[in-house]
Coordinates of C-alpha atoms (C1' of nucleotides) in Angstrom, one line a residue:
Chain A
X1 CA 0.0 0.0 0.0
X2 CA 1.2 3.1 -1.2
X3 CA 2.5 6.1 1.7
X4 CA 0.1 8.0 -0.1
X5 CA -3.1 6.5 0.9
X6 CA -2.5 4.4 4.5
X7 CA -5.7 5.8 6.2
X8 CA -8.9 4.1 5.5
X9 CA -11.1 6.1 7.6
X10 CA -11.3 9.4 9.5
X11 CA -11.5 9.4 13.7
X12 CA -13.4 12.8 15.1
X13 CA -10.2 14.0 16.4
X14 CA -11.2 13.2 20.1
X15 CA -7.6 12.3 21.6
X16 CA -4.9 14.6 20.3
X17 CA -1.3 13.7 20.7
X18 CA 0.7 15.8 23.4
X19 CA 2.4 17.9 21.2
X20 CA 0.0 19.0 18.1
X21 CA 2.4 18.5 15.0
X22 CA 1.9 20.6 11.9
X23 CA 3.1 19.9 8.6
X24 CA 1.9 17.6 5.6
X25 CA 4.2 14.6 7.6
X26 CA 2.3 15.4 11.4
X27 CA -1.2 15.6 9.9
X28 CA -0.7 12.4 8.2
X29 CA 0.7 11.0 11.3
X30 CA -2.0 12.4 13.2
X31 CA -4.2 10.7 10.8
X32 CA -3.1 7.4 11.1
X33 CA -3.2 7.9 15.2
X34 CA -7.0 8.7 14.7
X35 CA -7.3 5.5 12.4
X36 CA -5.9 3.3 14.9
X37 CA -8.2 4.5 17.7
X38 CA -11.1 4.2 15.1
X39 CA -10.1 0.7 14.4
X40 CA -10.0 -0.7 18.1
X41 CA -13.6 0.8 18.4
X42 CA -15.2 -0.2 15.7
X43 CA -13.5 -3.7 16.4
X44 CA -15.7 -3.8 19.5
X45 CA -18.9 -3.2 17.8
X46 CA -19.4 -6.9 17.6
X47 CA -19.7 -7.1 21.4
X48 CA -15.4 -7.8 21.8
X49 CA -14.0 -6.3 24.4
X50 CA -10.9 -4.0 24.3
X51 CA -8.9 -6.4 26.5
X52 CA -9.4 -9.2 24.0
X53 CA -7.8 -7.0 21.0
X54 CA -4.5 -7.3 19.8
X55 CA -2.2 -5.2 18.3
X56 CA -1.9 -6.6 14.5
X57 CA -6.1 -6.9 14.5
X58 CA -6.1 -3.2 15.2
X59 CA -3.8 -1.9 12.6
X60 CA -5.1 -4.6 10.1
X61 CA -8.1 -2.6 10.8
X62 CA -6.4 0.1 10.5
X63 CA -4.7 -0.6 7.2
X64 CA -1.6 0.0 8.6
X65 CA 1.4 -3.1 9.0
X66 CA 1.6 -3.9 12.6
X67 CA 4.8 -2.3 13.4
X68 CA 3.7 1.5 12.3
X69 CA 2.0 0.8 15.2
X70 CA 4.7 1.9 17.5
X71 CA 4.9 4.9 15.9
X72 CA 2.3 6.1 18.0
X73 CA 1.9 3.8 21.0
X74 CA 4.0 1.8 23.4
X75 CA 1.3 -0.7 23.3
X76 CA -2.3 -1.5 23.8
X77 CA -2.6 0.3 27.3
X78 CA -1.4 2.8 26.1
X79 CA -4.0 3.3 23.0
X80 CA -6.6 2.3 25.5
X81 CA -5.5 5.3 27.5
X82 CA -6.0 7.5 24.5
X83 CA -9.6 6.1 23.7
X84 CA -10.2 6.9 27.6
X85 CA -9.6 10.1 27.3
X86 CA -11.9 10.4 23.8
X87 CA -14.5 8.7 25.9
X88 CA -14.0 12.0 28.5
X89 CA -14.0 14.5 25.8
X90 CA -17.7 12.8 24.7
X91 CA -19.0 12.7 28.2
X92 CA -18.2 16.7 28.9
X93 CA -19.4 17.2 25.5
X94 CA -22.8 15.7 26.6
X95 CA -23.3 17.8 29.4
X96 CA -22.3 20.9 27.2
X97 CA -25.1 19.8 24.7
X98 CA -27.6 19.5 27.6
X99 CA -27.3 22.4 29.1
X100 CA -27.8 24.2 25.5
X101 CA -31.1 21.9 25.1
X102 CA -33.5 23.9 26.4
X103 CA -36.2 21.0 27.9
X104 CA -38.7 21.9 29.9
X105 CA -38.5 22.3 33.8
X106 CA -41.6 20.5 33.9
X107 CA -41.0 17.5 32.2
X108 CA -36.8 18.2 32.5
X109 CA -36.0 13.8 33.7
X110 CA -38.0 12.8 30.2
X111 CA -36.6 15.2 28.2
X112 CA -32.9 14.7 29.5
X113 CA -33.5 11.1 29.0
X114 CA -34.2 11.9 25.6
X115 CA -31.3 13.6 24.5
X116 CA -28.9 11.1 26.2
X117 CA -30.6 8.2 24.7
X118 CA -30.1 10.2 21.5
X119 CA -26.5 10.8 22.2
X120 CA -25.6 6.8 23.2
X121 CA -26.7 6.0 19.9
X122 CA -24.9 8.9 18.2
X123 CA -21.5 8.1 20.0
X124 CA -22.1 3.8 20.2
X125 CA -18.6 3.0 20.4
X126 CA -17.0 5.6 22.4
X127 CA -20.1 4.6 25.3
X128 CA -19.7 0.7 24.6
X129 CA -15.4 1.2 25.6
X130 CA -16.3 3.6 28.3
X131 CA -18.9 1.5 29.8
X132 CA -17.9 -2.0 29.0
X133 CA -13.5 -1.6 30.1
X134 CA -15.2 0.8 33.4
X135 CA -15.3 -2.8 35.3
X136 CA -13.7 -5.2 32.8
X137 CA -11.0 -3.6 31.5
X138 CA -6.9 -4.0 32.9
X139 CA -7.0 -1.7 36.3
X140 CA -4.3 0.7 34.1
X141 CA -7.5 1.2 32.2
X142 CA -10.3 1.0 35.2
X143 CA -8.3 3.6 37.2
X144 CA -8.6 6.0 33.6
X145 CA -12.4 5.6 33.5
X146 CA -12.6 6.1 36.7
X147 CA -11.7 9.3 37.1
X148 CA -13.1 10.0 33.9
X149 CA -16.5 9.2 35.2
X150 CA -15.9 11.1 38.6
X151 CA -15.1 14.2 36.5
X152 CA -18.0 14.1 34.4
X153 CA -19.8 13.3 38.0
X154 CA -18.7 16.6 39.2
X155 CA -19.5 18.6 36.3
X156 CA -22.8 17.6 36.9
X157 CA -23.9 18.2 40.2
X158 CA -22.1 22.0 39.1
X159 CA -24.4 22.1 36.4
X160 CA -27.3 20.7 39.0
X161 CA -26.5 23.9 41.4
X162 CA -26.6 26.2 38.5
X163 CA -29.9 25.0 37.6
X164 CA -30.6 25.2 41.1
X165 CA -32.7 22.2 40.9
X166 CA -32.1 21.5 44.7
X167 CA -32.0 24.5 46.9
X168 CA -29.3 24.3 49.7
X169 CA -27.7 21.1 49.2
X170 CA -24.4 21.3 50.1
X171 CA -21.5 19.9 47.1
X172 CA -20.6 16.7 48.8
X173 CA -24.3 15.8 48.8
X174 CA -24.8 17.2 44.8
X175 CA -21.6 14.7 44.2
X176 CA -23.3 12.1 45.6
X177 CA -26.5 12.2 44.2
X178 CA -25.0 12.9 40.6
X179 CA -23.1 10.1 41.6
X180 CA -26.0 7.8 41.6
X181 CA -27.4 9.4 38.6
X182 CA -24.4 8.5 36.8
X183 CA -24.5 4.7 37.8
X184 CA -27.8 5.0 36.3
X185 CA -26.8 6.5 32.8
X186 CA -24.1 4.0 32.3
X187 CA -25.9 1.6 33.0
X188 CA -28.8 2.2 31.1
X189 CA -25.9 2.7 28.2
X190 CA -25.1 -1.0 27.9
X191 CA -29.0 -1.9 28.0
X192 CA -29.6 1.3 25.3
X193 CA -26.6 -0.7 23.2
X194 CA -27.5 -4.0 23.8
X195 CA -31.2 -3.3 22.6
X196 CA -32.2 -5.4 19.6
X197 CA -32.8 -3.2 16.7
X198 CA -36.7 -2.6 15.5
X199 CA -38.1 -3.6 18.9
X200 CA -40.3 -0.6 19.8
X201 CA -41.9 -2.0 22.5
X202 CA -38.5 -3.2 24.3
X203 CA -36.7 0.3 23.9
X204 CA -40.1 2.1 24.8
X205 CA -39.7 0.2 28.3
X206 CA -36.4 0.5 28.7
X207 CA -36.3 4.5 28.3
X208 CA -39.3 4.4 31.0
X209 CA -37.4 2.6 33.3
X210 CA -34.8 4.7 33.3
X211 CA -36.9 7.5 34.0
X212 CA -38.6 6.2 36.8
X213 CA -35.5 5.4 38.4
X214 CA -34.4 9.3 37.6
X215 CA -37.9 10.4 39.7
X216 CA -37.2 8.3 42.4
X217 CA -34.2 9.5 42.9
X218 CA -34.8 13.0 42.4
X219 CA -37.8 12.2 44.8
X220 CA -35.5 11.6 47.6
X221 CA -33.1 13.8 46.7
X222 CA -35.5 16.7 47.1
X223 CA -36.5 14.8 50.4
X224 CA -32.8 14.4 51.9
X225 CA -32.2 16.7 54.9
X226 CA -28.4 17.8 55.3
X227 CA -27.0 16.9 58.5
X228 CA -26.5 20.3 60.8
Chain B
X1 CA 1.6 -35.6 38.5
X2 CA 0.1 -38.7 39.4
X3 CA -3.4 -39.5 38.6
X4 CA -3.9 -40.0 42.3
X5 CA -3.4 -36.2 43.1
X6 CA -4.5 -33.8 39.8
X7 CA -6.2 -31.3 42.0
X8 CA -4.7 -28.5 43.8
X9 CA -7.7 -27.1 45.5
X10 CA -11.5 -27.3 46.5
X11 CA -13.9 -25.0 45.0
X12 CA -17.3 -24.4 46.8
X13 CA -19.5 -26.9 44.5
X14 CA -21.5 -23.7 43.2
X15 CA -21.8 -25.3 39.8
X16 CA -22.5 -28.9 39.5
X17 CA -22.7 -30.3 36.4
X18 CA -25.8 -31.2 34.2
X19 CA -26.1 -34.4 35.7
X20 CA -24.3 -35.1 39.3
X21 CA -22.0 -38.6 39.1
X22 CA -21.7 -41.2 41.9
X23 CA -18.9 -42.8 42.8
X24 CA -15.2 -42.1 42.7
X25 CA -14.6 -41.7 39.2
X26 CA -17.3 -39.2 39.1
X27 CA -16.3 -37.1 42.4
X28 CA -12.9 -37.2 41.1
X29 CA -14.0 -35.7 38.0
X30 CA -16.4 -33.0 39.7
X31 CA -13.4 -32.3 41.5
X32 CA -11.2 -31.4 38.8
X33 CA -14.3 -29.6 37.3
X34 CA -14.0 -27.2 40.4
X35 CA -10.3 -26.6 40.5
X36 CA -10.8 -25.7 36.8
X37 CA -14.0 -23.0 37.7
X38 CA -11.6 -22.1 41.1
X39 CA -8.4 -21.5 38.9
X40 CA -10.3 -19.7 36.1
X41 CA -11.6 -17.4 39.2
X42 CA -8.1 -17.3 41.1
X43 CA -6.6 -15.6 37.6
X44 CA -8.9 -13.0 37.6
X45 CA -7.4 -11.6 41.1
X46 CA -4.7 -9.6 39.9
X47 CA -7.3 -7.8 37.9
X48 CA -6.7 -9.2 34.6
X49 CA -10.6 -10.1 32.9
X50 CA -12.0 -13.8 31.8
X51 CA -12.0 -12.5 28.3
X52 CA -8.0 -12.3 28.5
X53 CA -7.5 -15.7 30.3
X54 CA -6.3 -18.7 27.5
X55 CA -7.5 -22.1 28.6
X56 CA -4.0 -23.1 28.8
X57 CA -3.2 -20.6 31.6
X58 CA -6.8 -21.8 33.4
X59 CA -5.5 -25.9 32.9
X60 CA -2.1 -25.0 34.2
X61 CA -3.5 -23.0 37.6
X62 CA -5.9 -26.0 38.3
X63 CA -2.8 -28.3 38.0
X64 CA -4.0 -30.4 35.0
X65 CA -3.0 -30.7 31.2
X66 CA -4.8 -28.8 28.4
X67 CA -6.3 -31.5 27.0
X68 CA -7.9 -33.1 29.9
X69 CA -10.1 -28.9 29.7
X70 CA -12.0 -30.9 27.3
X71 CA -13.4 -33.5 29.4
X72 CA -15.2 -31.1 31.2
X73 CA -15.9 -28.0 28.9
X74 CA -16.5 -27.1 25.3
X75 CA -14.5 -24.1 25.7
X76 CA -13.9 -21.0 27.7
X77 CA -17.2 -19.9 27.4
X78 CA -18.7 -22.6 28.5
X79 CA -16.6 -22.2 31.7
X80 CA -17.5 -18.4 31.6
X81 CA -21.4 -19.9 31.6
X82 CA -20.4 -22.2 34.4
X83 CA -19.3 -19.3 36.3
X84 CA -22.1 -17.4 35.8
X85 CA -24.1 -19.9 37.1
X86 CA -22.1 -20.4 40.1
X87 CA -22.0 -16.1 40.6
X88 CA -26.0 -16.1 40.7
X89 CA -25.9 -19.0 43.3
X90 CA -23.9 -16.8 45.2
X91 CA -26.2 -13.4 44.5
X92 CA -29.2 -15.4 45.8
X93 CA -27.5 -16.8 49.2
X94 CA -26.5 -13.2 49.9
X95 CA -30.3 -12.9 50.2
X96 CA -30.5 -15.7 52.2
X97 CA -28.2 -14.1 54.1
X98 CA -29.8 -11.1 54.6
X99 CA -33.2 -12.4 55.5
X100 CA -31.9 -14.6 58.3
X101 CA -30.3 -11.6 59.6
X102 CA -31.9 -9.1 62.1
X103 CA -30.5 -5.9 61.3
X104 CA -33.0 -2.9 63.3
X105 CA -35.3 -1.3 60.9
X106 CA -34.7 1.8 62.4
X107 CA -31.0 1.5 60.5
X108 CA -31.4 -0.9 58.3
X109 CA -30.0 0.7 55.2
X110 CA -26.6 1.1 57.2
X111 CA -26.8 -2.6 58.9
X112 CA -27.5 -4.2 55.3
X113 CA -24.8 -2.4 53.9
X114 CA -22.5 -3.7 56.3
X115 CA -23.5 -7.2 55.6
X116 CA -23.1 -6.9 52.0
X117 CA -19.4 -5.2 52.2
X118 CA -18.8 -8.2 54.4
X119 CA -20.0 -10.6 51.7
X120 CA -18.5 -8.8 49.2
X121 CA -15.3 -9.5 50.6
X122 CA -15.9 -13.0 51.2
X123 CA -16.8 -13.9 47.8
X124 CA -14.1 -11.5 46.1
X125 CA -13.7 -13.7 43.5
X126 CA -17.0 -14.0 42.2
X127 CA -18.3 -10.5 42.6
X128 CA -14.7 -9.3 40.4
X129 CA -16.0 -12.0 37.9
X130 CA -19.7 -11.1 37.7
X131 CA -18.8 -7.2 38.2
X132 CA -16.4 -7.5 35.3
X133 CA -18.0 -9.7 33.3
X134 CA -21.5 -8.1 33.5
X135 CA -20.6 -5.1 30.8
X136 CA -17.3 -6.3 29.6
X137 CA -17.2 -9.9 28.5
X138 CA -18.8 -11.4 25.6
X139 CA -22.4 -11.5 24.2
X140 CA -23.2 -14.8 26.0
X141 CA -21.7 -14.1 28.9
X142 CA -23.4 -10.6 29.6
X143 CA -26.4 -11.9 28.6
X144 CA -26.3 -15.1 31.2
X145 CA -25.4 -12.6 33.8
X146 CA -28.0 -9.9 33.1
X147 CA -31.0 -12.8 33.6
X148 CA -28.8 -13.9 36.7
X149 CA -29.2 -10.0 38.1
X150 CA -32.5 -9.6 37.0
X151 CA -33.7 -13.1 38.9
X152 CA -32.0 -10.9 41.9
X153 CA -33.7 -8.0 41.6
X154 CA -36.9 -9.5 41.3
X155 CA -36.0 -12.0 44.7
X156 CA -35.1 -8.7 46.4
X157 CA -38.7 -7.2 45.3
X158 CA -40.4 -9.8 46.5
X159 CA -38.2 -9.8 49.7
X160 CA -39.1 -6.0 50.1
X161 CA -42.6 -7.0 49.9
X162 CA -42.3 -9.5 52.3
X163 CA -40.5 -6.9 55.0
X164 CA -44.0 -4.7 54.0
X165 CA -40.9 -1.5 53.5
X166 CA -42.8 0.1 50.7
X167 CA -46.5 -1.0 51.7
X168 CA -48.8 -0.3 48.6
X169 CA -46.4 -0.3 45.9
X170 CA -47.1 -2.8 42.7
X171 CA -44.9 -5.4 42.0
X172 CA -43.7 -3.6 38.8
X173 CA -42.5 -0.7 40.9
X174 CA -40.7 -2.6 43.4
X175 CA -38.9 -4.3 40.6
X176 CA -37.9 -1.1 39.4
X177 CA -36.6 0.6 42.7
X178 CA -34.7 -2.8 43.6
X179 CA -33.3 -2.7 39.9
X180 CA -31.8 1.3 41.1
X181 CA -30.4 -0.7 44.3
X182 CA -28.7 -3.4 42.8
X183 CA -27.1 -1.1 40.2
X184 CA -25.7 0.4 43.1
X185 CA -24.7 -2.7 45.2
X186 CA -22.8 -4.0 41.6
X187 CA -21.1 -0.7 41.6
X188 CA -20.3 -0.7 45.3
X189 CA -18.7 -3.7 44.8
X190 CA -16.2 -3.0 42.2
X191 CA -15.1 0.2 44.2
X192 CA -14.8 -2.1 47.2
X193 CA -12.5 -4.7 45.5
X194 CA -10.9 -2.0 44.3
X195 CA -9.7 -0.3 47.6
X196 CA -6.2 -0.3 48.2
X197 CA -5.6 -2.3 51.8
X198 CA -5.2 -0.6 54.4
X199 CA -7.5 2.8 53.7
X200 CA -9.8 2.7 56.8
X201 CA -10.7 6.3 56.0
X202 CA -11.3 5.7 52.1
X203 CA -13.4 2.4 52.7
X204 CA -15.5 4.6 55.5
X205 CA -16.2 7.0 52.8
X206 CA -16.9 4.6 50.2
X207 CA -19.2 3.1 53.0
X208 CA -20.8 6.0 53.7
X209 CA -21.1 7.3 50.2
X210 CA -23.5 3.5 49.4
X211 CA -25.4 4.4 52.8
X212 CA -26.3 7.6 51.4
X213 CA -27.4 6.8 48.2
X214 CA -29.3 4.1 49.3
X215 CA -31.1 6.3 51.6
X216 CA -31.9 8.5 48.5
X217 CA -33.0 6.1 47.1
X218 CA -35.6 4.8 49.6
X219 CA -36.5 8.6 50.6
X220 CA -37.3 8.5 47.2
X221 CA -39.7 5.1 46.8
X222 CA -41.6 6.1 50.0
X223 CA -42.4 9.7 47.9
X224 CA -43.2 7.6 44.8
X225 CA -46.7 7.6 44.0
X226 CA -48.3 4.8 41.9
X227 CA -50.2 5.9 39.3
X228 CA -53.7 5.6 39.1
Chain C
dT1 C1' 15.1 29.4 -6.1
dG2 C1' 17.8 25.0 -6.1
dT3 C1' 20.5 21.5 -3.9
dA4 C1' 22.2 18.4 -0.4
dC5 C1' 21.3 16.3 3.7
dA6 C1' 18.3 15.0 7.9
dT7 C1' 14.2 13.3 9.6
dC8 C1' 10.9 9.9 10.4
dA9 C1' 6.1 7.5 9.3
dG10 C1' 5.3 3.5 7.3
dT11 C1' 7.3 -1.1 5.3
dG12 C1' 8.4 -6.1 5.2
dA13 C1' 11.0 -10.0 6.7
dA14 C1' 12.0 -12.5 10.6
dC15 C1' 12.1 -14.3 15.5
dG16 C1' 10.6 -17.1 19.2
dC17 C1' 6.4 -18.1 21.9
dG18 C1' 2.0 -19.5 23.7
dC19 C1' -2.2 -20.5 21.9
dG20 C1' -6.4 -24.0 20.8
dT21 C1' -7.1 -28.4 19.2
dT22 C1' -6.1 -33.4 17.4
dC23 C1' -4.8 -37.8 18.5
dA24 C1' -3.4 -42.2 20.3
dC25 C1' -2.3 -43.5 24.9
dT26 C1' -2.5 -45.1 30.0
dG27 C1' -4.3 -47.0 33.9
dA28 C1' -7.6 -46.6 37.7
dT29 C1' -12.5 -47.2 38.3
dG30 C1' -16.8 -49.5 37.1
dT31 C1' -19.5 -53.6 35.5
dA32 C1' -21.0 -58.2 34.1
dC33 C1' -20.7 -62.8 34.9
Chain D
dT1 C1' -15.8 -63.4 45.8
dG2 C1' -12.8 -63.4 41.6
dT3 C1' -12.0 -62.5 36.8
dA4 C1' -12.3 -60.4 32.3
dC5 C1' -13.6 -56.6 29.9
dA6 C1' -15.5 -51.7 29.2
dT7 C1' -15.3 -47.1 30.4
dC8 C1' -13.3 -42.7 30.5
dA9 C1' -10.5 -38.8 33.2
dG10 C1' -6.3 -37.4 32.6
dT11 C1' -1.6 -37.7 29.7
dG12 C1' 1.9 -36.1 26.4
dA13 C1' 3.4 -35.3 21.8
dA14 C1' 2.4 -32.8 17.9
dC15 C1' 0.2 -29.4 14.6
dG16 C1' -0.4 -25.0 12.5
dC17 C1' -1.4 -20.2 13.7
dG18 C1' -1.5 -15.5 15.2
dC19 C1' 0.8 -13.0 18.4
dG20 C1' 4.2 -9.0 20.0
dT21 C1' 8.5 -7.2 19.0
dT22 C1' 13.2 -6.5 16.5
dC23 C1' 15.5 -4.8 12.7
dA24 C1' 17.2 -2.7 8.6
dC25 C1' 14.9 -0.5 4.9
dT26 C1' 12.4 3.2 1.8
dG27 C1' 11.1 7.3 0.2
dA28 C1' 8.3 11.4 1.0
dT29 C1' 8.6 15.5 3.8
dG30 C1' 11.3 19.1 6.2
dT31 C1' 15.4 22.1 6.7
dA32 C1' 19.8 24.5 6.0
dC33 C1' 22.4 26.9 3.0

DNA sequence: TGTACATCAGTGAACGCGCGTTCACTGATGTAC
DNA sequence: TGTACATCAGTGAACGCGCGTTCACTGATGTAC
């Protein structure tokens, strides 16, 4: 395969390198970087987990020979590290597209459900490696999501003051309830991903579900008293 | 090794097999079954997942030869299956457990906790496996352990009933406020088995962090209303 | 602007290794008489 | 009870294969003059 062409596919430039390279070489560089992550997550589409990759089926993938590889990775961790962080860029990016949305106070768990169902399906892959390596994945990886996750977990109860959705709860106690909310969206992630596709009735059930859980606990987190 | 001695280690008989043998050929046999099940589990301590365990590493931890894996299993998933089986066995004693136990209702969010951190840590193995597997492993092996936690959830509901917690609430609801609990109790768990030794004041926190979201939780299911 | 040299992303051959699976086997256990 | 044969859990050698990693390389891109 000729230099000219070694990229099959374009990655949405979640992960940059450390030190952004200009040039015609560092763009094509860059562009084989993005292929590589591409590949490993579209590998997993079939249900595979990251773990169970290996190096030559991602740059085959990739259409790339196996040892271009180290070009821009030590090894698998390490490119597992890199889709972590893509998977952190997403999550933020979520909450920056909710608090755009404009749903309505009245019916805001529905309509939040909504767009996030919206946006698992719209980012599949990034969501199936975030929320399938977030237990299984090599504790390298684990520990990456995990604070990852916390992160995003933070943002939100911010967000959750700004709205001022619950008056006078102190940050700890925000943290903890967006904590449980989170639980609850990755979660409903891998059922959202594992749904068989043209079964109305299944995904109708599912998304109420997940909303009734969101009332109850928004039930008791209007009901929890701070300690004095 | 001698034929006399192939096993290295008991595993609690959680799965027996299809149809349970008599006699010494066929305890020595269910024997080696269960070192193979035990060893499969024992790799999976140092955080590495099922999916990245050969059946040559599994065969050489239970102290037998590759070949004899096939007297017993099809392949790895079918051990993964096995396992499965064995983690749900486990899921459903902790219930046992529980009702036998006589924690005060005036704390019994804090005193069930405590129970389950304590089972938690006695069954390390299989709550890392079923934790891990439950998002990250393959297709079957996700699916076999999301009808394994949904038998639970549906035990605890009916065990909720039973306890007359949530007095008026339809079945359907129950379900869904013990599904929110058990997403949390699975999530516990990981963050428990992840805690570095040692950490009294990190594992407190964690502790505390479950008791409070449980509480939210319930705070929440005594506002819920049914609908008409 | 043109030339000569340096850089370095991607190549392709080669390596040793552990893998899953096959096969014919061994010898203790089980069974029929 | 003793004997002769059947069963079958576990053995050990062998296979072909994909793996991660090494190495010297190629040739387009970048840089210095």
């Amino acid at each position: 395969m000729s230099l000219l062409v070694p990229i099959r596919e374009d990655f949405p430039s979640a992960s940059a390198p450390e030190r952004e390279e200009s040039g015609l070489r560092g763009s094509r560089k860059q562009r084989t970087r993005d292929a590589l992550l591409e590949a490993a997550l579209r590998l997993m589409r079939e249900g595979r987990s990251f773990t169970g990759l290996s190096l030559r089926e991602v740059t085959r993938e990739a259409g790339v020979v196996p040892t271009a590889f180290y070009r821009h990775f030590h090894g698998m961790d390490e490119l597992g590290l890199a889709l972590v962080e893509g998977g952190g860029v997403t999550l933020r990016r979520l909450l920056r597209e909710a608090r755009r949305s404009d749903v309505q106070f009245t019916d805001m768990i529905r309509g939040s459900v909504q767009i996030y169902k919206r946006y698992v399906e719209d980012n599949r892959l990034q969501f199936l490696f975030v929320a399938g390596e977030r237990a299984g994945g090599s504790p390298l990886i684990r520990e990456a999501i995990r604070r990852e996750v916390t992160h995003f977990t933070n943002e939100m109860a911010q967000d959750l003051r700004g709205l001022n959705a619950l008056p006078g709860r102190s940050t700890a106690t925000l943290q903890m309830i967006c904590g449980l909310v989170v639980n609850c969206m990755l979660n409903a992630a891998i059922d959202i991903l594992d749904l068989p596709p043209d079964q109305p009735e299944q995904e109708h059930e599912l998304v109420e579900n997940f909303v009734r859980q969101l009332r109850v606990v928004f039930l008791g987190a209007r009901q929890w008293k701070e300690k004095p």
